[in-house]
Coordinates of C-alpha atoms in Angstrom, one line a residue:
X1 CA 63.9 38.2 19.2
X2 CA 61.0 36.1 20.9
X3 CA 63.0 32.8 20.1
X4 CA 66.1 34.3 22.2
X5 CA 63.7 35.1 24.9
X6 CA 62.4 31.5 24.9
X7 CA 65.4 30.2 25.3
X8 CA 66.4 32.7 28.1
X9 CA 63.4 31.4 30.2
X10 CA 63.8 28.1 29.6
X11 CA 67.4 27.9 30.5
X12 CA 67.8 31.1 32.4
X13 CA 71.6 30.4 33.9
X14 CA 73.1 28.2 31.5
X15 CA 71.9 31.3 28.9
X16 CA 73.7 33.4 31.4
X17 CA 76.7 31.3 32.2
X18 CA 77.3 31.3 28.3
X19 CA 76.8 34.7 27.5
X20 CA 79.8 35.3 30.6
X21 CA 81.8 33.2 28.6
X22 CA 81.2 35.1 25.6
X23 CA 82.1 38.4 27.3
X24 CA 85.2 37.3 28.7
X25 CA 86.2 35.6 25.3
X26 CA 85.7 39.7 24.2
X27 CA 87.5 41.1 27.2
X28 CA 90.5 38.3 26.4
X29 CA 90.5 39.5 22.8
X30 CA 90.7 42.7 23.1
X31 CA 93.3 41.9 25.9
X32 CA 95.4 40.6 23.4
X33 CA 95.2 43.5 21.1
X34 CA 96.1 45.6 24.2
X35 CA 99.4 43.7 24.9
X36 CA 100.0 43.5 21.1
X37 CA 99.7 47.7 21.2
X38 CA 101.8 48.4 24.5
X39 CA 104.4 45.7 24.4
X40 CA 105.1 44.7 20.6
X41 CA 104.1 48.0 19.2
X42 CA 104.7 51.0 22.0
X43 CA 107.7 49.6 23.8
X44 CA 110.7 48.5 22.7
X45 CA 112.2 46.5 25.2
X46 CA 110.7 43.1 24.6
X47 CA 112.0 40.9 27.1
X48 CA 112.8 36.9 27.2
X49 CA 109.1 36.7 28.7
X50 CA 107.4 38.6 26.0
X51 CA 106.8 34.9 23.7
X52 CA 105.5 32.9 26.6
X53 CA 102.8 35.6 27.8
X54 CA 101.9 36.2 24.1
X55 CA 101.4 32.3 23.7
X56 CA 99.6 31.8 26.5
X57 CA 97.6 34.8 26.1
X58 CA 96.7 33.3 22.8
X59 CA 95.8 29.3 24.5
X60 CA 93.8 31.2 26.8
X61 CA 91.9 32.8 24.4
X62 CA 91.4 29.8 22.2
X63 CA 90.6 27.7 25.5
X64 CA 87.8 30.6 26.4
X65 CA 86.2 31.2 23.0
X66 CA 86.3 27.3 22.0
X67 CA 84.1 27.0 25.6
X68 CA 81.7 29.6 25.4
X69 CA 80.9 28.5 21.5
X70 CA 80.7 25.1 22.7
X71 CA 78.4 25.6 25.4
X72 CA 76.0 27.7 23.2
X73 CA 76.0 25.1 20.3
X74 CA 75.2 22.2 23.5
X75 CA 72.3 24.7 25.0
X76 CA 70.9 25.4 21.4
X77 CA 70.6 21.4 20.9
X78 CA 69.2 20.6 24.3
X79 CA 66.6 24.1 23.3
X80 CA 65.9 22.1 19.8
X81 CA 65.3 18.4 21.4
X82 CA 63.0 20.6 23.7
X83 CA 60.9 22.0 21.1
X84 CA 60.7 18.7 18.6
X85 CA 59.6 17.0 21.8
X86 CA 56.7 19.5 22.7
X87 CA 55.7 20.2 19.2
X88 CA 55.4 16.0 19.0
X89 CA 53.1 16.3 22.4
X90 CA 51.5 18.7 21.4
X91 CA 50.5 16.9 17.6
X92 CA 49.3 14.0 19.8
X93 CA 47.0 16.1 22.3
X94 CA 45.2 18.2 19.5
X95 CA 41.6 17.3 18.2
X96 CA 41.5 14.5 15.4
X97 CA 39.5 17.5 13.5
X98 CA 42.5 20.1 13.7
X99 CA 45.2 17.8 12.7
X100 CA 43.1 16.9 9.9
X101 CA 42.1 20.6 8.7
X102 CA 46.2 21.4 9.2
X103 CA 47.3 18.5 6.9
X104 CA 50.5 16.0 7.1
X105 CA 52.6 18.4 4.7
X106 CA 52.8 21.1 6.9
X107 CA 52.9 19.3 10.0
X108 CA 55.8 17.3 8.0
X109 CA 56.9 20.7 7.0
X110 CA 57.3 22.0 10.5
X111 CA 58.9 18.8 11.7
X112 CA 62.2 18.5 9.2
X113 CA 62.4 21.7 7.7
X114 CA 61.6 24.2 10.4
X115 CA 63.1 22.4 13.3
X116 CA 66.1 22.1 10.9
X117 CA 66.3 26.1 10.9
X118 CA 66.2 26.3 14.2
X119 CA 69.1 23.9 14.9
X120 CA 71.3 25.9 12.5
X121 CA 70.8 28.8 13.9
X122 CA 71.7 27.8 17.1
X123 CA 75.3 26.3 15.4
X124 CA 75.4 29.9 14.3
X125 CA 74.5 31.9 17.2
X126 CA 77.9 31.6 19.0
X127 CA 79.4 33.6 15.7
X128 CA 76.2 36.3 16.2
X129 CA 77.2 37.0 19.8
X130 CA 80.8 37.2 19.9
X131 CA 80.7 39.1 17.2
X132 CA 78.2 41.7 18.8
X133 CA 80.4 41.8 22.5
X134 CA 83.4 41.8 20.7
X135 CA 82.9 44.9 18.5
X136 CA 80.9 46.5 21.8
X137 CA 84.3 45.8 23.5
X138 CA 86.4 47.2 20.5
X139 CA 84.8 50.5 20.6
X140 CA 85.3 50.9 24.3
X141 CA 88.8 50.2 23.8
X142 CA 88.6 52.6 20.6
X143 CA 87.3 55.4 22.5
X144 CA 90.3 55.2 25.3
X145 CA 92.8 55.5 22.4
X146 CA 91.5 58.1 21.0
X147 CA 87.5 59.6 21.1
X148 CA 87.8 62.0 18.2
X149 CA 89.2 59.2 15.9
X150 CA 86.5 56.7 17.2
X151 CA 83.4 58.7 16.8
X152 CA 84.6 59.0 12.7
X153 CA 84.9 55.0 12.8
X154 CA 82.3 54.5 14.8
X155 CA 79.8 56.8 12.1
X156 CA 81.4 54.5 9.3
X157 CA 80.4 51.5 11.2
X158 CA 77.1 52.7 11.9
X159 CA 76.8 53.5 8.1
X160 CA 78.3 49.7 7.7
X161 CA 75.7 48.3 9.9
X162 CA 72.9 50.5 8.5
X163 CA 73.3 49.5 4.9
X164 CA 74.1 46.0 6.0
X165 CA 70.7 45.6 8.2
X166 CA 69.3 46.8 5.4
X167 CA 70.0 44.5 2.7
X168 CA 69.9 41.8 5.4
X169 CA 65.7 42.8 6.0
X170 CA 65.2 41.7 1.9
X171 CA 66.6 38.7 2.8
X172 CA 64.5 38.1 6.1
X173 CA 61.3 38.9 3.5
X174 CA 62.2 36.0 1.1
X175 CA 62.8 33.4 3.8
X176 CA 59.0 34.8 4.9
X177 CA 57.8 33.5 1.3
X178 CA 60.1 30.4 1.1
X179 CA 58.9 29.0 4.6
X180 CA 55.0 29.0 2.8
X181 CA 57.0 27.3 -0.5
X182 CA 57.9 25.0 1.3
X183 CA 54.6 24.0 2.5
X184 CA 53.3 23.8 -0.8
X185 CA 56.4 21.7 -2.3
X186 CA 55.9 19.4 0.7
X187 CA 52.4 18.7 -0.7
X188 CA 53.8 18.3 -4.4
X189 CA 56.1 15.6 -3.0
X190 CA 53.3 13.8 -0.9
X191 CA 51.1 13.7 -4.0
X192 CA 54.1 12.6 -6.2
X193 CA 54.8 9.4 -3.8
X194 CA 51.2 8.7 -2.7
X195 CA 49.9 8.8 -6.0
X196 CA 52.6 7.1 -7.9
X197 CA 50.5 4.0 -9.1
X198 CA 48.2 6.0 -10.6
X199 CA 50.4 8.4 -12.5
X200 CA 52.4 6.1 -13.5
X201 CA 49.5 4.5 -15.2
X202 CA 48.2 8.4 -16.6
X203 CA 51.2 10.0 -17.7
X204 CA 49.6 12.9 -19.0
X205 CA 48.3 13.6 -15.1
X206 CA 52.2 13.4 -14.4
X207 CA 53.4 15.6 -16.5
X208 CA 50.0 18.3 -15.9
X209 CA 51.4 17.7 -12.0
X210 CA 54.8 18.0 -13.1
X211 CA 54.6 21.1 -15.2
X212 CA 51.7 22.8 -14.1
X213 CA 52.2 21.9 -10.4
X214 CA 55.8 21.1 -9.3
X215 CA 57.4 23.1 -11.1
X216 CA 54.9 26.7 -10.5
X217 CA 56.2 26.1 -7.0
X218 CA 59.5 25.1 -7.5
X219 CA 60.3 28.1 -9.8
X220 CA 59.1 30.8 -7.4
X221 CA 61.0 28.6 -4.5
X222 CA 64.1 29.0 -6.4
X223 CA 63.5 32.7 -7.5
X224 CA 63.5 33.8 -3.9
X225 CA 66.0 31.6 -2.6
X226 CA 68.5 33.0 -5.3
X227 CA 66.7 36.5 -4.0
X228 CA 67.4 35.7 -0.5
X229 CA 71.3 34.5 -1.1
X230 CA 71.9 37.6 -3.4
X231 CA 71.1 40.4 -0.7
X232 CA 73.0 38.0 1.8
X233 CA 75.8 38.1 -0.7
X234 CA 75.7 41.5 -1.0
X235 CA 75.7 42.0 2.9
X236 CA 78.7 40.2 3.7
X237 CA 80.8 41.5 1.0
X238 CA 79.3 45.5 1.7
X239 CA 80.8 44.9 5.2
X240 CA 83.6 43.5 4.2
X241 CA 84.6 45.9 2.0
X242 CA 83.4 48.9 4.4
X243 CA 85.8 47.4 6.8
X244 CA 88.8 47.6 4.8
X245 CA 87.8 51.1 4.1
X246 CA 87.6 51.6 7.7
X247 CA 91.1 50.8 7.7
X248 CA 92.5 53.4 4.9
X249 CA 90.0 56.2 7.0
X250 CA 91.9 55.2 10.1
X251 CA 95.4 55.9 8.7
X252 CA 94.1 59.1 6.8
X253 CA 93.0 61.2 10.3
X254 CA 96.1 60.1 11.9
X255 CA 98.6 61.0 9.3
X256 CA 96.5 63.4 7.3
X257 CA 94.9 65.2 9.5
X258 CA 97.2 64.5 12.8
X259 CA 94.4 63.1 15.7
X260 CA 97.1 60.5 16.6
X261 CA 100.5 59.3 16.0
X262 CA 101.3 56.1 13.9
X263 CA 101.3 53.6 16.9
X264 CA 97.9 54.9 17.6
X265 CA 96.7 54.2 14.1
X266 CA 98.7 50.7 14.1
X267 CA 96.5 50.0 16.9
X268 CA 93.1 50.7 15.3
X269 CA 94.2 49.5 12.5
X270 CA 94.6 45.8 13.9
X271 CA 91.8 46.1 15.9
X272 CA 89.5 46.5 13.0
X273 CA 90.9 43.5 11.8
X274 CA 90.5 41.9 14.7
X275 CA 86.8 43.0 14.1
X276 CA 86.7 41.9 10.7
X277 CA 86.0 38.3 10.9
X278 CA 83.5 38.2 13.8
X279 CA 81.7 41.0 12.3
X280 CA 81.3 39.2 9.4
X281 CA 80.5 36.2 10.4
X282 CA 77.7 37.9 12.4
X283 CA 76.8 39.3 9.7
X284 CA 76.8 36.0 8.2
X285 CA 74.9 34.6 10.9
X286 CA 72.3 37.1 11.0
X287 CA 70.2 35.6 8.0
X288 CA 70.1 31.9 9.3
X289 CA 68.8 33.3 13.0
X290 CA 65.9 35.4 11.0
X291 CA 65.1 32.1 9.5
X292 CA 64.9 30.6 12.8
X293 CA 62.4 33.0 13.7
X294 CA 60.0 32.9 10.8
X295 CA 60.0 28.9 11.5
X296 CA 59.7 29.4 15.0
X297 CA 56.6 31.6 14.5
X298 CA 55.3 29.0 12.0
X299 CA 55.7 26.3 14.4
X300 CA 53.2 28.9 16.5
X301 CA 50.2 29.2 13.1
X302 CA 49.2 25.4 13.7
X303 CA 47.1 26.5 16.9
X304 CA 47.7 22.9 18.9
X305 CA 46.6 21.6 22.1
X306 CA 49.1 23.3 24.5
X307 CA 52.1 21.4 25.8
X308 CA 51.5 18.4 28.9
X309 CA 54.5 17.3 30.3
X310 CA 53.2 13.8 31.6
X311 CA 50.8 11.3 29.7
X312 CA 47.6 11.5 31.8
X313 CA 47.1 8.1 34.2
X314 CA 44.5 5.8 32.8
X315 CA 41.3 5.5 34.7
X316 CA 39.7 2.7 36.4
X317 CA 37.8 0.6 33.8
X318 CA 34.1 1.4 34.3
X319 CA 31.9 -1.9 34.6
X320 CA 29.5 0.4 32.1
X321 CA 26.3 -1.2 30.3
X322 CA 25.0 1.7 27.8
X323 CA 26.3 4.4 26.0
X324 CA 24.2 7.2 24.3
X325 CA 24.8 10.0 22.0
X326 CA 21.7 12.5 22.5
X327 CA 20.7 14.9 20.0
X328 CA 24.6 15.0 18.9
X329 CA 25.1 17.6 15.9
X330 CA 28.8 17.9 13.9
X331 CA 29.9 19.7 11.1
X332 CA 32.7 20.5 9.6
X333 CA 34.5 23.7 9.0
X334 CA 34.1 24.8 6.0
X335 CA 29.9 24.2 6.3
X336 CA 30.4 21.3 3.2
X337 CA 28.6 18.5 5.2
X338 CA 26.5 17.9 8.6
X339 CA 25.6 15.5 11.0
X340 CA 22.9 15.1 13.4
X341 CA 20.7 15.3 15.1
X342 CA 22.0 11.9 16.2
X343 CA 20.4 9.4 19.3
X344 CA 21.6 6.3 19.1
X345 CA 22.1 3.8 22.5
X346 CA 24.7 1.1 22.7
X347 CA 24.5 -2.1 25.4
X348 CA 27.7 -3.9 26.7
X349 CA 27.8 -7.0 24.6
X350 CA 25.8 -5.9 21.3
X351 CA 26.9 -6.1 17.8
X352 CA 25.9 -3.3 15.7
X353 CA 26.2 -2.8 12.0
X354 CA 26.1 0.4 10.6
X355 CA 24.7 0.8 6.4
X356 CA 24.9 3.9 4.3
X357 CA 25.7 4.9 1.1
X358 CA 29.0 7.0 0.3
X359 CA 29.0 10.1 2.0
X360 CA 26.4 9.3 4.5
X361 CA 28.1 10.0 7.3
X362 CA 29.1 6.8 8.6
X363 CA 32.5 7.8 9.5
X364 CA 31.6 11.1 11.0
X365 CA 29.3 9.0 13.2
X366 CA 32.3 6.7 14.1
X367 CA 34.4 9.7 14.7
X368 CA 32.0 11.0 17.1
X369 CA 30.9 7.3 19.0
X370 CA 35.0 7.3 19.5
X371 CA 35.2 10.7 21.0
X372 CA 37.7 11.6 18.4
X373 CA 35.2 14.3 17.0
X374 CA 34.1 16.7 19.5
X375 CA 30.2 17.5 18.9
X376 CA 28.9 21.1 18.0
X377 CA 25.8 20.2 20.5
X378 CA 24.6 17.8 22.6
X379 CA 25.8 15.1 24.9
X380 CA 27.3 11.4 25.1
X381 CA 26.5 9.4 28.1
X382 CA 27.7 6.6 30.1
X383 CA 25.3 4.9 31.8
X384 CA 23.1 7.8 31.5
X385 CA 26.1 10.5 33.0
X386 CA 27.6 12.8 30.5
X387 CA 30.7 12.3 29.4
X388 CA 32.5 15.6 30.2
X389 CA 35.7 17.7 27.9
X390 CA 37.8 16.6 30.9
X391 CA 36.7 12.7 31.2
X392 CA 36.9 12.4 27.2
X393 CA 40.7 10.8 27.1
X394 CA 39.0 7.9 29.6
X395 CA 36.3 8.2 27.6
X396 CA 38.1 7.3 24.6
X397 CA 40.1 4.3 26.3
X398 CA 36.8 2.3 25.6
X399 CA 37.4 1.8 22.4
X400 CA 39.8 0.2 20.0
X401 CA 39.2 0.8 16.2
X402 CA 40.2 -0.8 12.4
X403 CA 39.9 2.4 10.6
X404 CA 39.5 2.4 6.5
X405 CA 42.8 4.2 6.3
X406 CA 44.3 1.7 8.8
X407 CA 47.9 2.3 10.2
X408 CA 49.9 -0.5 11.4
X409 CA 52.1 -0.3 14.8
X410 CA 54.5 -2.9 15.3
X411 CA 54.5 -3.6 18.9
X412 CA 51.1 -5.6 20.8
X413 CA 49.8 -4.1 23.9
X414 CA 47.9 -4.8 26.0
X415 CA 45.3 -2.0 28.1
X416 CA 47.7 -1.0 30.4
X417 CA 50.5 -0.4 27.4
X418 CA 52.4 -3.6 28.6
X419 CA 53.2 -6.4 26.4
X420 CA 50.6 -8.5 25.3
X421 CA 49.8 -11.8 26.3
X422 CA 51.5 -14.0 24.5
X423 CA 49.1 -16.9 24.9
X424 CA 46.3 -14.4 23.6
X425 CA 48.7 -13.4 20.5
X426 CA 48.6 -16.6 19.6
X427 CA 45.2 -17.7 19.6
X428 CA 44.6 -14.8 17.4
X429 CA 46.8 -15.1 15.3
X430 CA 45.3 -18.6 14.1
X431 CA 41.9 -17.0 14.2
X432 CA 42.8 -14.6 11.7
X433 CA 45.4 -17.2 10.1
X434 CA 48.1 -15.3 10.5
X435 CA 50.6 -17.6 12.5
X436 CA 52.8 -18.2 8.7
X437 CA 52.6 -14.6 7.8
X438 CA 53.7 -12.6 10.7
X439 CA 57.1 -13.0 12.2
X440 CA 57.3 -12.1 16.0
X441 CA 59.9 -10.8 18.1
X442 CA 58.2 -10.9 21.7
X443 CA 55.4 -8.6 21.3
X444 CA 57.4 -6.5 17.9
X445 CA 56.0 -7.3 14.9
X446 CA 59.1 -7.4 12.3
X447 CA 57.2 -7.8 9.0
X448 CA 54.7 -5.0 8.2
X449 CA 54.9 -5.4 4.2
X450 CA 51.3 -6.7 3.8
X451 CA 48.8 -7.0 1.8
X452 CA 45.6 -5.3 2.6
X453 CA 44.1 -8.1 3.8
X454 CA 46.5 -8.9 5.8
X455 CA 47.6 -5.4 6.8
X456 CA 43.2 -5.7 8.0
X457 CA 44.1 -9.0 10.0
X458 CA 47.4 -7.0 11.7
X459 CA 45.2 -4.5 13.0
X460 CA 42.6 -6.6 14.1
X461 CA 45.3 -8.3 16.4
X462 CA 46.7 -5.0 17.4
X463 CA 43.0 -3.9 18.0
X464 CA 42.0 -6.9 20.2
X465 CA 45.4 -7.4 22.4
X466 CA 44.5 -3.8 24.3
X467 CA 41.5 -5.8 25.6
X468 CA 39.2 -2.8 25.6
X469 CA 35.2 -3.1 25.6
X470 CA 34.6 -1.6 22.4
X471 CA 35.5 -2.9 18.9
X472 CA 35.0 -0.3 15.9
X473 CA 35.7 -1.5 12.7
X474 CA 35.5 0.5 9.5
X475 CA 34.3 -1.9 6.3
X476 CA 37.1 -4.2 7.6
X477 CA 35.9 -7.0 5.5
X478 CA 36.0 -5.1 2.2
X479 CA 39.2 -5.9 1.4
X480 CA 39.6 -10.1 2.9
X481 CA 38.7 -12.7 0.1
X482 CA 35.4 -14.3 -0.1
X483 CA 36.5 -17.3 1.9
X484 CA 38.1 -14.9 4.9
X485 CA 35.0 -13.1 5.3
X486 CA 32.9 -15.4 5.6
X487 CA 34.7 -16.4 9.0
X488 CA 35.0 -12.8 9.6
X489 CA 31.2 -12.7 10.0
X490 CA 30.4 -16.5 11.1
X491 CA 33.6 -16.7 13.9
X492 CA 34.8 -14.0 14.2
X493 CA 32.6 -11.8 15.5
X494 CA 30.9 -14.3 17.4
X495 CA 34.0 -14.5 19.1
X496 CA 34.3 -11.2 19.8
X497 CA 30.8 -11.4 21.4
X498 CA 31.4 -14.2 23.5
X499 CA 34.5 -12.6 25.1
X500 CA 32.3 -9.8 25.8
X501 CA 33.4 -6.9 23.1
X502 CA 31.1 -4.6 22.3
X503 CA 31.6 -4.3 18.4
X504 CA 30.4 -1.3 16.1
X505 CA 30.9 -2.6 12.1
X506 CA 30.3 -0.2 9.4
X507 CA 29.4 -2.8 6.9
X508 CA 28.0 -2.5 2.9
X509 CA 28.4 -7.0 3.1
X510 CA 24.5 -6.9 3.2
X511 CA 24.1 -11.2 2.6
X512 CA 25.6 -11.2 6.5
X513 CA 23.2 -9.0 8.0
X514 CA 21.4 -11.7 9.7
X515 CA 24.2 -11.6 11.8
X516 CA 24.4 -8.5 13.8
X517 CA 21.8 -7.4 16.3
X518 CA 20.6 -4.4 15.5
X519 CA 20.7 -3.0 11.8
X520 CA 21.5 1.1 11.7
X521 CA 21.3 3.3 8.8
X522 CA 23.1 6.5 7.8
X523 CA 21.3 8.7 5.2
X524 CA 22.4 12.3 4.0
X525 CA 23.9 12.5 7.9
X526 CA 20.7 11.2 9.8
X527 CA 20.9 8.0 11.7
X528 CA 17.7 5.5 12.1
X529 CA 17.5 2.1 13.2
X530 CA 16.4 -0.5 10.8
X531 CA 14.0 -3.4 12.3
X532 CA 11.5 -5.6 10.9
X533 CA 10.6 -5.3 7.1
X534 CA 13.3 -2.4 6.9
X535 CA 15.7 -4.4 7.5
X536 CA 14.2 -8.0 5.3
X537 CA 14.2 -5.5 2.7
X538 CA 17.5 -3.7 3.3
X539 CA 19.6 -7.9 3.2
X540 CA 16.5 -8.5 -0.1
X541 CA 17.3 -5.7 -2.2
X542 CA 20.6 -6.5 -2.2
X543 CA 20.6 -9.8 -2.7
X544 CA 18.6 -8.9 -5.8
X545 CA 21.0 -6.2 -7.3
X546 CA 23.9 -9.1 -6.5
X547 CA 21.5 -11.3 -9.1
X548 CA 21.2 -8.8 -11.6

């Protein structure tokens, strides 16, 4: 299986040292049953030592196999921290653009319920392999007792395993389907809890979502999960069973048809039932690694960035005084909407305010001035240079941003991911009167329970301690009171100027127009510059709809 492999090239000797372990845990075992057959079964002169060898023999055993599950269980948890870790990584080195066509449910998905699989079937594994050496070492043992009699068990078995394997495939075919469920009842919860308010005000959405939705996918979940359990059911208890039978077929060639004597027969006898348990319980075990795999290869669908071990090293700051996007063209997968051509030219020091009705574009544009959208063609450039695949992470450290669908962190930074300064902290926080709202531990916010507003002002703060040249904020006045935005416009962005920010505003507060520099317009995904009576007319006509 490729997830065995994985883990064999990842920790090539400790796979090694515990799969020794595991084969002397068989060769002690079977051992055992060897000194069981020639001195408690065979001979009969059991001496005052007989006890103490067959207790130790048994400590030694326990000691062994305790070990060698032990330290596969350890390696299969160090394997899983590995993989949760890259698969993180690799969720925070993959284009903006792919996260967003994947979607949060299946990346949520991936992260609890697939990872989960995998950890369980590394508990597991121990139970898969001893049970594979130890019926290996059985048969070798078997066939130097008697080869006639073991080729008879050994076709049983093989008709054991067979049917087994085989009712152990349906239920590999249903965890297939459930792993996709799951995706789908991962979206059913996220559109339970994020749209709560509103179906709580519509119940006749919740129960269409409930009935129609939920509980489509939940009823096929649970039909091949009770599919999936059935045939598993049905494996354990078909080897179980065969083993037994193994047993009566044992005592029937050496009494019935006289291949061996009784001690012979006493001897396979106990080793089946030696057998029986680890068979079963690989058996047992055998479903839970197949579901490893199928989340494994899920976790290998989402086509993300491939795995860095180290953060890249921040660049110099540039001392930069424009920045271009040249005949830059974007659009989205699926064809529904497109960009471009955009040219546009950005000094150090300006404030820019970007108009548009909804569905313009305007936050494509500020996708693709941030570098988090990669163009289809043409170029951004810095003081005239392009801005190559391999510069964009520098690139990108120009800016900080107050996006629509803001996120709050609760630790201040500063550019260089230290602890901002707290002097700094401060003076912004009465800027954006905050200094009663937010409680501060050093530079951890403890409080994030906000109203939007507020939960605006927060990201502002966070925005500004990095210190970086570039300010992008999304409509961040659409949701402060009259009163705030009013200094949002009148201090606080100049402010922002005087301290030397660069700041991008995508704006619809068209009375405080007057206060930017330059005036751009998005319309149906073209960009043009409004100046003169464009721009009279663009503040005018809205202060005319606002009076009607």
């Amino acid at each position: 299986m490729e997830l065995l492999r994985v883990v064999y090239r990842q920790y090539r000797w400790p796979f090694v040292l515990v799969i020794g372990l595991s084969l002397l845990s068989a060769a002690l075992g079977i051992g055992l049953i060897a000194f069981i057959n020639r001195e408690l079964i065979v001979s009969l002169n059991a001496g005052a030592w007989l006890l103490p060898s067959f207790l130790g023999l048994l400590l030694l055993l326990m000691a062994v196999t305790l070990a060698s599950q032990l330290a596969l269980t350890l390696l299969g948890h160090h394997f899983v921290y590995r993989l949760r870790g890259e698969f993180i990584r690799r969720i925070l080195d993959t284009q903006i653009e792919r996260i967003e066509q994947i979607g949060s449910a299946q990346l949520l998905a991936a992260l609890t319920s697939d990872v989960r699989s995998i950890t369980l079937a590394f508990v597991r594994l121990p139970e898969l392999i001893q049970g594979v050496i130890l019926t290996l070492g059985s048969a070798a043992w078997l066939a130097w007792l008697s080869p006639k009699m073991l080729l008879i068990t050994a076709l049983w078995l093989v008709i054991t395993i067979v049917g087994g394997w085989l009712l152990v495939s349906r239920v590999y075919r249903h965890l297939a389907k459930l792993r996709g469920l799951e995706d789908s009842l991962y979206a059913d919860y996220q559109t339970i809890i994020e749209g709560r308010k509103e179906l709580a005000l519509n119940r006749q959405r919740a129960q269409q979502i409930y009935e129609t939705v939920y509980q489509e996918d939940a009823r096929a979940y649970r039909h091949h999960i009770v599919r999936a359990d059935t045939f598993h059911l049905s494996a354990v208890n078909w080897s179980n069973i065969m083993m037994l039978g193994a047993i009566g077929l044992v005592f029937f060639m050496a009494n019935g048809l006289g291949w061996a004597d009784t001690a012979v027969a006493a001897t396979y006898s106990l080793t089946l039932l030696f057998l029986r348990t680890p068979l079963l319980s690989a058996v047992g075990a055998l479903p839970t690694l197949l579901s490893a795999q199928v989340a494994f290869n899920k976790l290998h669908t989402f086509r993300l960035a491939d795995y860095q071990e180290s953060f890249e090293q921040p660049a110099p700051a540039r001392a930069w005084q424009t920045l271009a996007l040249r005949d830059v063209v974007f659009h989205y997968g699926d064809g529904s909407f497109a960009v471009g051509p955009i040219n546009m030219t950005l000094k150090r020091g300006e404030l820019v305010f970007l108009i548009g009705g909804n569905g313009s574009g305007k936050s494509t544009l500020a996708m693709l001035l941030t570098g988090l959208y990669q163009p289809v063609s043409g170029q951004i450039l810095l003081d005239g240079v392009p801005v190559t695949a391999t510069e964009s992470a520098d690139y990108r450290r120009l800016f900080s941003a107050v996006f629509t669908d803001v996120h709050l962190f609760d630790r201040l930074i500063d550019a260089r991911g230290e602890p901002a300064d707290p002097a700094q902290v401060q003076l912004w926080l009465e800027r954006l009167q905050m200094q009663d709202k937010l409680q501060l531990e050093g530079n951890r916010v403890l409080n994030l329970k906000l109203s939007k507003g507020q939960s605006k002002r927060l990201a502002m703060l966070l925005a500004t301690a990095e210190q970086r040249d570039i300010l992008l904020l999304d409509e961040w006045a659409a949701d402060q009171d009259p009163h705030f935005r009013r200094i949002f416009y009148r201090e606080l962005l100049p402010w922002l100027k005087e301290m030397g920010k660069t700041v991008f505003a995508i704006s619809h507060d068209d009375h405080y127009f007057l206060h930017a520099d330059r005036l751009l317009e998005m319309r149906e995904g073209k960009l043009s510059e409004l100046t003169g009576e464009a721009r009279d007319r663009a503040t005018l006509d809205a202060v005319k709809s606002t009076g009607t």
